[in-house]
Amino acid sequence: MARLVSGEDHHHHLELDKLHSTCKEWGVFQLVNHGVKSSVVEKLKNELEEFYNLPMEERMKYKIKAGEHEGYGNIGKEDGKRDWADRFYFITNPIHRRNPHLLPELPSSLRNILESYFMELQKIAMKLLSFIAKALEIDVNEMIELSENGMQSVRMTYYPPCPNLELAMGFAPHSDATLITILNQVNGVDGLHVNKDGVWLPLIFQPNALVVNIGDILEIFSNGVYHSIEHKATANMVKERITVAFFVNPKFEAEVGPSPSLVNPKNPPLFKRVGMEQYGRDYFVRRPHGKTYLQHMRIEDGQDNLNKTSYIEN
């Protein structure tokens, strides 16, 4: 990150080229020298450990309510395997879309450090998206218009030690429905795997690095130049694992679709256009696996996106 923000020098251009090729070939990278103070991450780790050590009845005050997607809980089973993770998901931005029963009701020490952390990651996300626009050779203002004060959310996940890895899946394979996702492995226990050319590879986190992955919306926006990465998480037999994933999306009132700057008669759109609000609702109703939702957005599938999602309104 330090090289990207260094200005128009040799290091900046080399790093921008590296960012571009990594987004094309991998769809995931580790970001170092990002500027988030280690003291903030350490405080976040301590507060999350305290939260997950609370009695279950305390944590269940935030449980996912029927028909909702935000809140605390375990998703259940995936393909016969137990999904071995307690998750806490909620919208953080825009402020007026926050659920009043979740973040505002958390213990004040946890809430305060989360607010500080979200502010840091908002800054990093906007800088990164601006550099990504530059790498794609489109007007940076187009990316800012799409994503500034956009829909942001967080998923805090606790993976307890798992006595039998054969019977449990930490987190089933999927790509994120985002522009980008910024993952912090707060207690330093690895477990993330990425799918590169059909092969699952473990990702070993560098100390203090944030892992950034390209989501489906950025693949759509780049008209297929960049690729969202399919990933999964595995549990650990002896250690607990705590992660915080920060999801960065367009504004609710924006359209999800290929950038007009990247579409022309020689490069036709590969994906449909749909409002961000509709896109998000459809994603949660479908609960897709792998990259199936991105396939649903492809024009080649010959089906009308809106026809397939109209039932959500009912």
PDB file of C-alpha atoms in Angstrom, residues 5 16 21 23 63 72 91 94 102 110 136 139 149 152 169 176 190 200 202 238 250 270 288 297 309:
ATOM      1  CA  VAL A   5       0.246   5.825  -2.360  1.00  0.00           C
ATOM      2  CA  LEU A  16       0.041  -0.650  -9.933  1.00  0.00           C
ATOM      3  CA  SER A  21      -1.921  -8.578 -12.937  1.00  0.00           C
ATOM      4  CA  CYS A  23      -6.508  -9.017  -9.882  1.00  0.00           C
ATOM      5  CA  LYS A  63     -29.410 -13.885  17.055  1.00  0.00           C
ATOM      6  CA  TYR A  72     -25.498 -13.807  15.235  1.00  0.00           C
ATOM      7  CA  ILE A  91     -24.580  -3.803   7.734  1.00  0.00           C
ATOM      8  CA  PRO A  94     -24.719   3.747   5.261  1.00  0.00           C
ATOM      9  CA  LEU A 102     -27.102  -5.189  16.517  1.00  0.00           C
ATOM     10  CA  LEU A 110     -16.365  -3.771  21.414  1.00  0.00           C
ATOM     11  CA  LEU A 136      -8.339  -0.676 -15.382  1.00  0.00           C
ATOM     12  CA  ASP A 139     -11.885   7.483 -14.762  1.00  0.00           C
ATOM     13  CA  ASN A 149     -20.637   5.907   1.009  1.00  0.00           C
ATOM     14  CA  GLN A 152     -20.632  -1.930   3.616  1.00  0.00           C
ATOM     15  CA  MET A 169     -16.676 -27.586   7.032  1.00  0.00           C
ATOM     16  CA  ASP A 176     -18.157 -12.987  -2.441  1.00  0.00           C
ATOM     17  CA  ASP A 190      -4.671 -19.887   9.241  1.00  0.00           C
ATOM     18  CA  TRP A 200      -7.438 -25.658  -3.615  1.00  0.00           C
ATOM     19  CA  PRO A 202      -3.959 -22.895   1.513  1.00  0.00           C
ATOM     20  CA  VAL A 238      -6.665 -27.639  18.343  1.00  0.00           C
ATOM     21  CA  PRO A 250     -21.676  -0.030  -4.469  1.00  0.00           C
ATOM     22  CA  LEU A 270     -20.689  -9.984 -20.600  1.00  0.00           C
ATOM     23  CA  PRO A 288     -25.457 -19.623  -3.902  1.00  0.00           C
ATOM     24  CA  MET A 297     -25.577 -12.612 -14.000  1.00  0.00           C
ATOM     25  CA  THR A 309     -35.886 -12.471  -9.156  1.00  0.00           C
TER      26      THR A 309
END
